mmCIF file of C-alpha atoms in Angstrom:
data_model
loop_
_atom_site.group_PDB
_atom_site.id
_atom_site.type_symbol
_atom_site.label_atom_id
_atom_site.label_comp_id
_atom_site.label_asym_id
_atom_site.label_seq_id
_atom_site.Cartn_x
_atom_site.Cartn_y
_atom_site.Cartn_z
ATOM 1 C CA GLN A 2 50.999 -12.652 -64.174
ATOM 2 C CA LEU A 3 49.241 -15.608 -64.947
ATOM 3 C CA ASP A 4 45.839 -13.313 -64.579
ATOM 4 C CA PRO A 5 46.166 -10.274 -66.163
ATOM 5 C CA GLU A 6 42.456 -9.400 -66.554
ATOM 6 C CA ASN A 7 42.537 -9.660 -62.876
ATOM 7 C CA THR A 8 39.617 -12.369 -62.664
ATOM 8 C CA GLY A 9 40.854 -14.190 -59.474
ATOM 9 C CA PHE A 10 40.887 -17.622 -61.426
ATOM 10 C CA ILE A 11 43.567 -19.591 -63.455
ATOM 11 C CA GLY A 12 43.582 -22.851 -65.155
ATOM 12 C CA VAL A 13 44.513 -25.540 -63.159
ATOM 13 C CA GLU A 14 46.888 -26.997 -65.176
ATOM 14 C CA THR A 15 49.065 -23.458 -65.417
ATOM 15 C CA PHE A 16 49.008 -23.445 -61.778
ATOM 16 C CA ALA A 17 50.366 -27.015 -61.540
ATOM 17 C CA SER A 18 52.833 -26.338 -63.855
ATOM 18 C CA LEU A 19 53.833 -23.329 -61.872
ATOM 19 C CA VAL A 20 54.082 -25.016 -58.674
ATOM 20 C CA HIS A 21 56.193 -27.947 -60.360
ATOM 21 C CA SER A 22 58.512 -25.627 -62.348
ATOM 22 C CA HIS A 23 59.288 -23.244 -59.431
ATOM 23 C CA GLU A 24 59.562 -26.366 -56.904
ATOM 24 C CA LEU A 25 57.142 -24.102 -54.740
ATOM 25 C CA PRO A 26 56.738 -24.975 -50.938
ATOM 26 C CA LEU A 27 53.178 -26.192 -51.183
ATOM 27 C CA ASP A 28 52.007 -29.225 -48.920
ATOM 28 C CA PRO A 29 51.190 -32.241 -51.684
ATOM 29 C CA ALA A 30 48.258 -32.896 -50.012
ATOM 30 C CA LYS A 31 46.771 -29.729 -50.307
ATOM 31 C CA LEU A 32 47.996 -29.235 -53.564
ATOM 32 C CA ASP A 33 46.008 -32.338 -54.174
ATOM 33 C CA MET A 34 43.159 -31.015 -52.582
ATOM 34 C CA LEU A 35 43.163 -27.871 -54.783
ATOM 35 C CA VAL A 36 43.409 -29.679 -58.221
ATOM 36 C CA ALA A 37 40.295 -32.061 -56.750
ATOM 37 C CA LEU A 38 38.194 -28.871 -55.721
ATOM 38 C CA ALA A 39 39.250 -27.202 -58.936
ATOM 39 C CA GLN A 40 38.183 -30.387 -61.092
ATOM 40 C CA GLY A 41 34.818 -30.182 -59.171
ATOM 41 C CA ASN A 42 33.898 -26.837 -61.085
ATOM 42 C CA ASP A 43 32.942 -26.407 -64.955
ATOM 43 C CA GLU A 44 35.512 -24.663 -65.770
ATOM 44 C CA GLY A 45 38.565 -26.763 -63.991
ATOM 45 C CA GLN A 46 39.974 -23.558 -62.918
ATOM 46 C CA VAL A 47 41.658 -22.244 -59.189
ATOM 47 C CA CYS A 48 40.510 -19.827 -57.611
ATOM 48 C CA TYR A 49 42.329 -17.327 -55.492
ATOM 49 C CA GLN A 50 39.950 -16.903 -52.550
ATOM 50 C CA GLU A 51 39.984 -21.084 -52.780
ATOM 51 C CA LEU A 52 43.904 -21.393 -52.556
ATOM 52 C CA VAL A 53 44.272 -18.389 -49.517
ATOM 53 C CA ASP A 54 41.545 -20.622 -47.843
ATOM 54 C CA LEU A 55 43.407 -23.750 -48.067
ATOM 55 C CA ILE A 56 46.996 -22.544 -47.641
ATOM 56 C CA SER A 57 45.786 -20.423 -44.633
ATOM 57 C CA SER A 58 44.205 -23.873 -43.363
ATOM 58 C CA LYS A 59 40.928 -21.841 -43.326
ATOM 59 C CA ARG A 60 38.025 -23.958 -42.437
ATOM 60 C CA SER A 61 35.358 -22.809 -44.843
ATOM 61 C CA SER A 62 33.323 -24.666 -46.909
ATOM 62 C CA SER A 63 35.382 -24.781 -49.825
ATOM 63 C CA PHE A 64 38.017 -25.997 -47.487
ATOM 64 C CA LYS A 65 36.011 -29.078 -46.447
ATOM 65 C CA ARG A 66 34.818 -29.991 -49.892
ATOM 66 C CA ALA A 67 38.596 -29.618 -51.057
ATOM 67 C CA ILE A 68 39.185 -32.101 -48.077
ATOM 68 C CA ALA A 69 36.255 -34.662 -49.524
ATOM 69 C CA ASN A 70 37.306 -34.349 -53.264
ATOM 70 C CA GLY A 71 41.131 -34.539 -51.987
ATOM 71 C CA GLN A 72 40.281 -38.076 -50.244
ATOM 72 C CA ARG A 73 38.697 -39.722 -54.007
ATOM 73 C CA ALA A 74 41.611 -41.320 -55.745
ATOM 74 C CA LEU A 75 39.387 -40.582 -59.056
ATOM 75 C CA PRO A 76 40.445 -41.022 -62.759
ATOM 76 C CA ARG A 77 39.959 -38.100 -64.708
ATOM 77 C CA ASP A 78 38.330 -39.541 -67.578
ATOM 78 C CA VAL A 79 35.706 -40.868 -65.409
ATOM 79 C CA LEU A 80 32.477 -40.909 -66.856
ATOM 80 C CA LEU A 81 34.064 -39.179 -69.977
ATOM 81 C CA ASP A 82 34.052 -41.928 -72.229
ATOM 82 C CA GLU A 83 30.419 -43.164 -73.846
ATOM 83 C CA THR A 84 31.715 -46.397 -75.104
ATOM 84 C CA GLY A 85 32.341 -49.789 -73.865
ATOM 85 C CA LEU A 86 29.393 -49.794 -71.149
ATOM 86 C CA GLY A 87 27.390 -52.755 -70.216
ATOM 87 C CA ILE A 88 23.599 -52.230 -69.998
ATOM 88 C CA TYR A 89 23.620 -51.799 -65.938
ATOM 89 C CA LYS A 90 26.849 -49.575 -66.369
ATOM 90 C CA ARG A 91 24.598 -47.407 -68.392
ATOM 91 C CA PHE A 92 21.740 -47.310 -65.859
ATOM 92 C CA VAL A 93 24.224 -46.480 -63.186
ATOM 93 C CA ARG A 94 25.423 -43.463 -64.838
ATOM 94 C CA TYR A 95 21.703 -42.497 -65.779
ATOM 95 C CA VAL A 96 21.210 -42.972 -62.287
ATOM 96 C CA ALA A 97 24.367 -40.607 -61.270
ATOM 97 C CA TYR A 98 23.342 -37.648 -63.727
ATOM 98 C CA GLU A 99 19.374 -38.296 -62.653
ATOM 99 C CA ILE A 100 19.998 -37.862 -58.712
ATOM 100 C CA LEU A 101 23.414 -36.178 -58.140
ATOM 101 C CA PRO A 102 23.678 -32.290 -59.078
ATOM 102 C CA CYS A 103 27.399 -31.994 -58.748
ATOM 103 C CA GLU A 104 29.828 -33.684 -61.563
ATOM 104 C CA MET A 105 32.557 -34.500 -59.211
ATOM 105 C CA ASP A 106 30.113 -36.448 -57.110
ATOM 106 C CA ARG A 107 28.614 -38.075 -60.266
ATOM 107 C CA ARG A 108 31.997 -39.185 -61.184
ATOM 108 C CA TRP A 109 32.725 -40.306 -58.085
ATOM 109 C CA TYR A 110 29.609 -42.332 -57.505
ATOM 110 C CA PHE A 111 30.074 -44.029 -60.818
ATOM 111 C CA TYR A 112 33.534 -44.617 -60.081
ATOM 112 C CA GLN A 113 32.982 -46.420 -56.919
ATOM 113 C CA HIS A 114 29.301 -47.755 -57.404
ATOM 114 C CA ARG A 115 28.806 -51.609 -56.858
ATOM 115 C CA THR A 116 26.172 -53.798 -57.111
ATOM 116 C CA CYS A 117 26.473 -55.052 -53.507
ATOM 117 C CA PRO A 118 24.331 -54.315 -51.503
ATOM 118 C CA PRO A 119 21.273 -54.113 -54.125
ATOM 119 C CA PRO A 120 18.607 -51.620 -53.486
ATOM 120 C CA VAL A 121 16.311 -53.833 -51.594
ATOM 121 C CA PHE A 122 14.126 -52.012 -49.583
ATOM 122 C CA MET A 123 11.803 -50.233 -52.076
ATOM 123 C CA ALA A 124 12.085 -53.411 -54.022
ATOM 124 C CA ALA A 125 10.798 -55.316 -51.254
ATOM 125 C CA VAL A 126 7.998 -53.262 -50.207
ATOM 126 C CA THR A 127 6.387 -52.638 -53.772
ATOM 127 C CA LEU A 128 6.517 -56.658 -53.955
ATOM 128 C CA THR A 129 4.855 -57.078 -50.168
ATOM 129 C CA GLN A 130 1.927 -54.498 -51.041
ATOM 130 C CA ILE A 131 1.573 -56.255 -54.869
ATOM 131 C CA ILE A 132 1.369 -59.776 -53.066
ATOM 132 C CA VAL A 133 -1.096 -58.463 -50.238
ATOM 133 C CA PHE A 134 -3.339 -56.978 -53.235
ATOM 134 C CA LEU A 135 -3.451 -60.155 -55.016
ATOM 135 C CA CYS A 136 -4.147 -62.286 -51.714
ATOM 136 C CA TYR A 137 -7.377 -59.836 -50.638
ATOM 137 C CA GLY A 138 -8.228 -59.679 -54.755
ATOM 138 C CA ALA A 139 -8.256 -63.652 -54.720
ATOM 139 C CA ARG A 140 -9.720 -63.610 -51.331
ATOM 140 C CA LEU A 141 -12.787 -61.529 -51.906
ATOM 141 C CA ASN A 142 -12.486 -62.564 -55.496
ATOM 142 C CA LYS A 143 -12.877 -58.429 -56.477
ATOM 143 C CA TRP A 144 -10.246 -57.082 -57.924
ATOM 144 C CA VAL A 145 -11.079 -53.343 -57.593
ATOM 145 C CA LEU A 146 -11.029 -53.182 -54.094
ATOM 146 C CA GLN A 147 -12.590 -50.055 -51.699
ATOM 147 C CA THR A 148 -12.361 -49.330 -48.264
ATOM 148 C CA TYR A 149 -16.252 -49.634 -47.529
ATOM 149 C CA HIS A 150 -15.944 -53.558 -48.887
ATOM 150 C CA PRO A 151 -16.951 -55.097 -45.209
ATOM 151 C CA GLU A 152 -14.193 -58.022 -45.280
ATOM 152 C CA TYR A 153 -11.698 -55.759 -46.743
ATOM 153 C CA MET A 154 -11.657 -53.290 -44.085
ATOM 154 C CA LYS A 155 -11.735 -56.283 -41.408
ATOM 155 C CA SER A 156 -8.064 -56.891 -42.254
ATOM 156 C CA PRO A 157 -5.552 -55.945 -39.549
ATOM 157 C CA LEU A 158 -3.382 -53.979 -41.882
ATOM 158 C CA VAL A 159 -5.823 -51.268 -42.408
ATOM 159 C CA TYR A 160 -5.582 -47.942 -39.992
ATOM 160 C CA HIS A 161 -9.313 -47.417 -38.355
ATOM 161 C CA PRO A 162 -9.545 -44.707 -35.832
ATOM 162 C CA GLY A 163 -11.264 -47.284 -34.054
ATOM 163 C CA HIS A 164 -8.481 -49.413 -33.407
ATOM 164 C CA ARG A 165 -5.783 -46.747 -32.947
ATOM 165 C CA ALA A 166 -4.391 -48.962 -30.003
ATOM 166 C CA ARG A 167 -3.053 -51.290 -32.310
ATOM 167 C CA ALA A 168 -0.051 -49.279 -33.259
ATOM 168 C CA TRP A 169 1.133 -51.135 -35.625
ATOM 169 C CA ARG A 170 -1.725 -50.130 -38.077
ATOM 170 C CA PHE A 171 -0.346 -46.712 -38.197
ATOM 171 C CA LEU A 172 2.490 -48.234 -40.619
ATOM 172 C CA THR A 173 1.140 -51.469 -42.057
ATOM 173 C CA TYR A 174 -1.811 -49.832 -43.795
ATOM 174 C CA MET A 175 0.844 -49.070 -46.221
ATOM 175 C CA PHE A 176 0.520 -52.258 -47.514
ATOM 176 C CA MET A 177 -2.739 -52.170 -48.527
ATOM 177 C CA HIS A 178 -4.349 -50.375 -51.474
ATOM 178 C CA VAL A 179 -8.212 -49.599 -52.780
ATOM 179 C CA GLY A 180 -7.458 -51.098 -56.226
ATOM 180 C CA LEU A 181 -5.368 -51.595 -58.899
ATOM 181 C CA GLU A 182 -5.084 -47.437 -59.928
ATOM 182 C CA GLN A 183 -3.738 -46.511 -56.286
ATOM 183 C CA LEU A 184 -1.273 -49.748 -56.345
ATOM 184 C CA GLY A 185 0.019 -48.746 -59.904
ATOM 185 C CA PHE A 186 0.646 -45.498 -59.145
ATOM 186 C CA ASN A 187 2.734 -46.262 -56.068
ATOM 187 C CA ALA A 188 4.709 -48.802 -57.260
ATOM 188 C CA LEU A 189 5.286 -46.728 -60.531
ATOM 189 C CA LEU A 190 6.345 -43.925 -58.453
ATOM 190 C CA GLN A 191 8.329 -46.229 -55.792
ATOM 191 C CA LEU A 192 10.519 -48.000 -58.526
ATOM 192 C CA MET A 193 11.138 -44.970 -60.816
ATOM 193 C CA ILE A 194 12.258 -42.743 -57.784
ATOM 194 C CA GLY A 195 12.757 -44.635 -54.955
ATOM 195 C CA VAL A 196 15.058 -47.372 -56.443
ATOM 196 C CA PRO A 197 17.410 -44.713 -57.783
ATOM 197 C CA LEU A 198 17.375 -42.558 -54.498
ATOM 198 C CA GLU A 199 18.261 -45.717 -52.712
ATOM 199 C CA MET A 200 21.158 -46.723 -55.035
ATOM 200 C CA VAL A 201 22.542 -43.062 -54.333
ATOM 201 C CA HIS A 202 21.836 -42.510 -50.700
ATOM 202 C CA GLY A 203 21.814 -46.018 -49.854
ATOM 203 C CA ILE A 204 19.114 -47.844 -47.600
ATOM 204 C CA LEU A 205 19.230 -46.644 -44.422
ATOM 205 C CA ARG A 206 18.490 -42.818 -45.631
ATOM 206 C CA ILE A 207 16.016 -43.647 -47.954
ATOM 207 C CA SER A 208 14.117 -46.027 -45.809
ATOM 208 C CA PHE A 209 13.965 -43.998 -43.132
ATOM 209 C CA LEU A 210 12.633 -40.951 -45.404
ATOM 210 C CA TYR A 211 9.772 -43.522 -46.762
ATOM 211 C CA LEU A 212 8.997 -44.528 -43.076
ATOM 212 C CA ALA A 213 9.067 -41.198 -41.745
ATOM 213 C CA GLY A 214 6.489 -40.019 -44.757
ATOM 214 C CA VAL A 215 4.174 -43.219 -44.067
ATOM 215 C CA LEU A 216 4.257 -42.766 -40.239
ATOM 216 C CA ALA A 217 3.469 -38.977 -40.822
ATOM 217 C CA GLY A 218 0.609 -39.641 -43.275
ATOM 218 C CA SER A 219 -1.042 -41.631 -40.398
ATOM 219 C CA LEU A 220 -0.750 -39.422 -37.531
ATOM 220 C CA THR A 221 -1.699 -36.731 -39.425
ATOM 221 C CA VAL A 222 -5.142 -38.264 -40.390
ATOM 222 C CA SER A 223 -5.612 -39.325 -36.862
ATOM 223 C CA ILE A 224 -5.408 -35.299 -35.860
ATOM 224 C CA THR A 225 -7.457 -33.552 -39.014
ATOM 225 C CA ASP A 226 -9.529 -36.352 -40.165
ATOM 226 C CA MET A 227 -10.913 -38.435 -36.894
ATOM 227 C CA ARG A 228 -13.377 -40.415 -38.542
ATOM 228 C CA ALA A 229 -11.703 -41.093 -41.483
ATOM 229 C CA PRO A 230 -9.643 -44.599 -42.182
ATOM 230 C CA LEU A 231 -6.089 -44.872 -43.889
ATOM 231 C CA VAL A 232 -4.949 -47.193 -46.319
ATOM 232 C CA GLY A 233 -2.120 -47.060 -49.429
ATOM 233 C CA GLY A 234 1.317 -45.820 -49.365
ATOM 234 C CA SER A 235 0.985 -42.512 -50.807
ATOM 235 C CA GLY A 236 2.286 -40.836 -47.412
ATOM 236 C CA GLY A 237 6.129 -42.748 -48.178
ATOM 237 C CA VAL A 238 5.641 -42.171 -51.732
ATOM 238 C CA TYR A 239 5.040 -38.800 -51.600
ATOM 239 C CA ALA A 240 7.865 -37.682 -49.200
ATOM 240 C CA LEU A 241 10.342 -39.529 -51.595
ATOM 241 C CA CYS A 242 8.981 -37.447 -54.909
ATOM 242 C CA SER A 243 8.524 -34.327 -52.884
ATOM 243 C CA ALA A 244 12.109 -34.710 -51.271
ATOM 244 C CA HIS A 245 13.632 -35.370 -55.036
ATOM 245 C CA LEU A 246 11.588 -32.730 -56.801
ATOM 246 C CA ALA A 247 12.728 -30.093 -54.208
ATOM 247 C CA ASN A 248 16.328 -31.353 -54.739
ATOM 248 C CA VAL A 249 16.013 -30.990 -58.149
ATOM 249 C CA VAL A 250 14.647 -27.163 -57.947
ATOM 250 C CA MET A 251 17.413 -26.290 -55.209
ATOM 251 C CA ASN A 252 20.164 -27.629 -57.305
ATOM 252 C CA TRP A 253 18.380 -26.638 -60.968
ATOM 253 C CA ALA A 254 21.773 -25.387 -62.656
ATOM 254 C CA GLY A 255 23.550 -28.184 -61.642
ATOM 255 C CA MET A 256 21.243 -31.168 -62.529
ATOM 256 C CA ARG A 257 22.083 -32.734 -65.811
ATOM 257 C CA CYS A 258 18.952 -35.220 -66.269
ATOM 258 C CA PRO A 259 17.360 -34.911 -69.874
ATOM 259 C CA TYR A 260 14.116 -32.756 -70.458
ATOM 260 C CA LYS A 261 14.085 -31.709 -66.681
ATOM 261 C CA LEU A 262 11.241 -29.130 -67.205
ATOM 262 C CA LEU A 263 9.041 -31.340 -69.159
ATOM 263 C CA ARG A 264 9.871 -34.089 -66.433
ATOM 264 C CA MET A 265 9.035 -31.669 -63.847
ATOM 265 C CA VAL A 266 5.706 -30.423 -64.853
ATOM 266 C CA LEU A 267 4.786 -34.190 -65.782
ATOM 267 C CA ALA A 268 5.839 -34.949 -61.850
ATOM 268 C CA LEU A 269 3.889 -32.419 -60.503
ATOM 269 C CA VAL A 270 0.695 -32.788 -62.675
ATOM 270 C CA CYS A 271 -0.142 -36.500 -63.229
ATOM 271 C CA SER A 272 -3.704 -36.054 -64.896
ATOM 272 C CA GLU A 273 -6.079 -39.240 -65.224
ATOM 273 C CA TYR A 274 -9.671 -39.932 -66.296
ATOM 274 C CA ARG A 275 -11.986 -42.350 -64.773
ATOM 275 C CA PRO A 276 -14.661 -43.613 -67.238
ATOM 276 C CA PRO A 277 -18.276 -44.034 -66.032
ATOM 277 C CA SER A 278 -19.458 -47.658 -65.579
ATOM 278 C CA PRO A 279 -22.700 -48.528 -67.260
ATOM 279 C CA ARG A 280 -23.505 -51.141 -65.188
ATOM 280 C CA PRO A 281 -25.488 -50.846 -62.173
ATOM 281 C CA CYS A 282 -23.575 -51.412 -58.974
ATOM 282 C CA GLY A 283 -23.502 -50.301 -55.039
ATOM 283 C CA PRO A 284 -25.318 -52.074 -52.057
ATOM 284 C CA ARG A 285 -28.803 -50.999 -53.702
ATOM 285 C CA ARG A 286 -29.869 -51.925 -57.282
ATOM 286 C CA GLY A 287 -30.207 -48.979 -59.481
ATOM 287 C CA LEU A 288 -27.128 -46.799 -58.386
ATOM 288 C CA SER A 289 -24.934 -46.499 -60.985
ATOM 289 C CA ARG A 290 -21.075 -45.042 -60.722
ATOM 290 C CA SER A 291 -21.347 -41.309 -60.708
ATOM 291 C CA ARG A 292 -18.746 -39.730 -63.268
ATOM 292 C CA CYS A 293 -14.909 -38.641 -62.245
ATOM 293 C CA PRO A 294 -13.790 -35.699 -64.131
ATOM 294 C CA ALA A 295 -10.167 -35.567 -65.043
ATOM 295 C CA VAL A 296 -8.160 -34.145 -62.404
ATOM 296 C CA SER A 297 -4.582 -32.306 -62.486
ATOM 297 C CA SER A 298 -3.213 -34.295 -59.618
ATOM 298 C CA GLU A 299 -3.102 -37.261 -57.259
ATOM 299 C CA VAL A 300 -3.894 -35.522 -54.686
ATOM 300 C CA GLY A 301 -7.111 -34.160 -56.210
ATOM 301 C CA ARG A 302 -8.207 -37.179 -57.276
ATOM 302 C CA ALA A 303 -7.692 -38.314 -53.383
ATOM 303 C CA VAL A 304 -9.570 -35.424 -52.272
ATOM 304 C CA TRP A 305 -12.292 -36.074 -54.544
ATOM 305 C CA LEU A 306 -12.959 -39.722 -53.321
ATOM 306 C CA ARG A 307 -12.913 -38.307 -49.832
ATOM 307 C CA PHE A 308 -15.840 -35.977 -50.123
ATOM 308 C CA SER A 309 -17.237 -37.556 -53.357
ATOM 309 C CA PRO A 310 -17.022 -41.067 -53.127
ATOM 310 C CA PRO A 311 -18.133 -43.091 -56.675
ATOM 311 C CA LEU A 312 -20.697 -45.124 -54.525
ATOM 312 C CA PRO A 313 -22.712 -44.507 -51.679
ATOM 313 C CA ALA A 314 -20.714 -46.249 -49.262
ATOM 314 C CA SER A 315 -21.866 -47.733 -45.928
ATOM 315 C CA GLY A 316 -18.458 -46.136 -44.209
ATOM 316 C CA PRO A 317 -16.193 -43.257 -44.341
ATOM 317 C CA GLN A 318 -14.237 -42.577 -46.988
ATOM 318 C CA PRO A 319 -10.545 -42.891 -46.825
ATOM 319 C CA SER A 320 -8.199 -39.688 -45.879
ATOM 320 C CA PHE A 321 -6.313 -37.480 -48.143
ATOM 321 C CA MET A 322 -4.364 -35.648 -45.608
ATOM 322 C CA ALA A 323 -1.416 -38.618 -45.967
ATOM 323 C CA HIS A 324 -0.537 -37.137 -49.329
ATOM 324 C CA LEU A 325 0.067 -33.552 -47.786
ATOM 325 C CA ALA A 326 1.832 -34.992 -44.961
ATOM 326 C CA GLY A 327 4.254 -37.139 -46.577
ATOM 327 C CA ALA A 328 5.153 -34.451 -49.145
ATOM 328 C CA ILE A 329 5.791 -32.107 -46.275
ATOM 329 C CA VAL A 330 8.053 -34.300 -44.656
ATOM 330 C CA GLY A 331 9.679 -35.160 -48.009
ATOM 331 C CA ILE A 332 10.560 -31.013 -48.671
ATOM 332 C CA SER A 333 11.649 -30.456 -45.008
ATOM 333 C CA MET A 334 13.311 -33.826 -43.844
ATOM 334 C CA GLY A 335 14.424 -34.806 -47.262
ATOM 335 C CA LEU A 336 16.479 -31.899 -48.546
ATOM 336 C CA THR A 337 18.581 -32.489 -45.681
ATOM 337 C CA ILE A 338 18.946 -36.219 -46.307
ATOM 338 C CA LEU A 339 19.687 -36.065 -49.955
ATOM 339 C CA ARG A 340 21.443 -32.562 -49.774
ATOM 340 C CA SER A 341 25.008 -34.224 -49.588
ATOM 341 C CA TYR A 342 25.897 -37.889 -51.525
ATOM 342 C CA GLU A 343 28.341 -38.503 -48.717
ATOM 343 C CA GLU A 344 28.060 -36.294 -45.874
ATOM 344 C CA SER A 345 27.075 -37.829 -42.404
ATOM 345 C CA LEU A 346 24.143 -36.975 -41.184
ATOM 346 C CA GLN A 347 25.246 -36.600 -37.663
ATOM 347 C CA ASP A 348 27.776 -33.811 -38.744
ATOM 348 C CA GLN A 349 24.914 -31.468 -39.969
ATOM 349 C CA CYS A 350 23.156 -29.073 -37.291
ATOM 350 C CA GLY A 351 19.751 -28.706 -39.786
ATOM 351 C CA TRP A 352 19.349 -32.772 -39.715
ATOM 352 C CA TRP A 353 18.992 -32.312 -35.635
ATOM 353 C CA VAL A 354 16.610 -29.811 -35.526
ATOM 354 C CA LEU A 355 14.435 -31.382 -38.018
ATOM 355 C CA LEU A 356 14.524 -34.489 -36.226
ATOM 356 C CA LEU A 357 13.614 -33.194 -32.971
ATOM 357 C CA SER A 358 10.813 -31.729 -34.853
ATOM 358 C CA TYR A 359 9.569 -34.629 -36.438
ATOM 359 C CA GLY A 360 9.921 -36.257 -32.661
ATOM 360 C CA THR A 361 7.775 -33.297 -31.235
ATOM 361 C CA PHE A 362 5.106 -33.888 -33.818
ATOM 362 C CA LEU A 363 5.337 -37.582 -33.121
ATOM 363 C CA LEU A 364 4.928 -37.054 -29.023
ATOM 364 C CA PHE A 365 2.155 -34.733 -29.669
ATOM 365 C CA ALA A 366 0.040 -37.172 -31.498
ATOM 366 C CA VAL A 367 0.929 -39.996 -29.263
ATOM 367 C CA PHE A 368 -1.122 -37.933 -26.802
ATOM 368 C CA TRP A 369 -3.937 -36.873 -29.280
ATOM 369 C CA ASN A 370 -4.650 -40.303 -30.063
ATOM 370 C CA ILE A 371 -4.668 -41.123 -26.436
ATOM 371 C CA PHE A 372 -6.484 -38.462 -25.098
ATOM 372 C CA ALA A 373 -8.259 -36.136 -27.520
ATOM 373 C CA TYR A 374 -10.847 -38.261 -28.968
ATOM 374 C CA ASP A 375 -12.251 -39.025 -25.548
ATOM 375 C CA LEU A 376 -12.268 -35.001 -24.751
ATOM 376 C CA LEU A 377 -13.633 -33.993 -27.916
ATOM 377 C CA GLY A 378 -16.188 -36.420 -27.798
ATOM 378 C CA ALA A 379 -15.066 -37.565 -31.719
ATOM 379 C CA GLN A 380 -17.893 -39.907 -33.373
ATOM 380 C CA ILE A 381 -15.859 -42.523 -34.863
ATOM 381 C CA PRO A 382 -17.386 -45.128 -37.043
ATOM 382 C CA PRO A 383 -17.428 -48.533 -35.108
ATOM 383 C CA PRO A 384 -14.495 -50.757 -36.234
ATOM 384 C CA PRO A 385 -15.150 -53.723 -37.971
#
């Protein structure tokens, strides 16, 4: 009678009034779950199949989502009032629309968000990278650092294939950057993307994703580019960016961030231009800086610097494979980590599959670094 067109849907208010007026023997907890589930979709309607699943206690995805939403004591006007919000609350609301694809998750995140604990991981990593860069810049009196600078390469933080036994270098290279250009690019993305992700998903998930990208970057370089040193946090940055972009693509219809198509294009195409230097520089007089054409992405820039360095360096150039490794980690592992705002990772089967795959890769990379260099007779440059 309430669905004469046989659509399979009725309004939630109509259904609730029917239950109360006829005193139907429906469990109040299940009724609350059904109402919460209906509020989670854009139309605010009750689906007949979801009602059947709920009444029969069928453990479908809809039922699990109804239980999760039914446990939220959420005022219905959350995120609907546009007036009277402070600057920080408006920023929290912006983060909710930027990161979360589900309206119910956005409202719940906005309602229960607290300032403590703050998103300290990405801020601490970025601040440390800036401090390290300033220290080396002041020490060497050279603010456009490069990996072929002898004193720069002597840092105990840089990854170098000749220092593979010093395992901490596979992670600490993320604090070193070749110049202001790379540091500025990474710091900007870490603050613009990493901080909102950490605010929503927490320090544990985001720190794990970032460090997994950093570690995968150095290990991939040690396997595919055995002569190259490595600096910069691009592996972790690309893990965050690719995970977020993949999440946006997978939930395109539900994302409500403004100008999402334009922002997607700008995120994928980071054009830049390095002007030629008119002054001679380099280890020999008369060798001027070569011209660098505009490139369409940061990866393209890294590839150019790897195979066509701006100066005839005395040592090998840093590898670009960390960018690709971080992106792969972000797309594969990040989708699972960022898929559900509140769902426990321990309950996801795909999470354990990805964790096993990543552990297998780590084990293979460890054995590669121990045995492959000697077996293949790799001619690595002498460590500084």
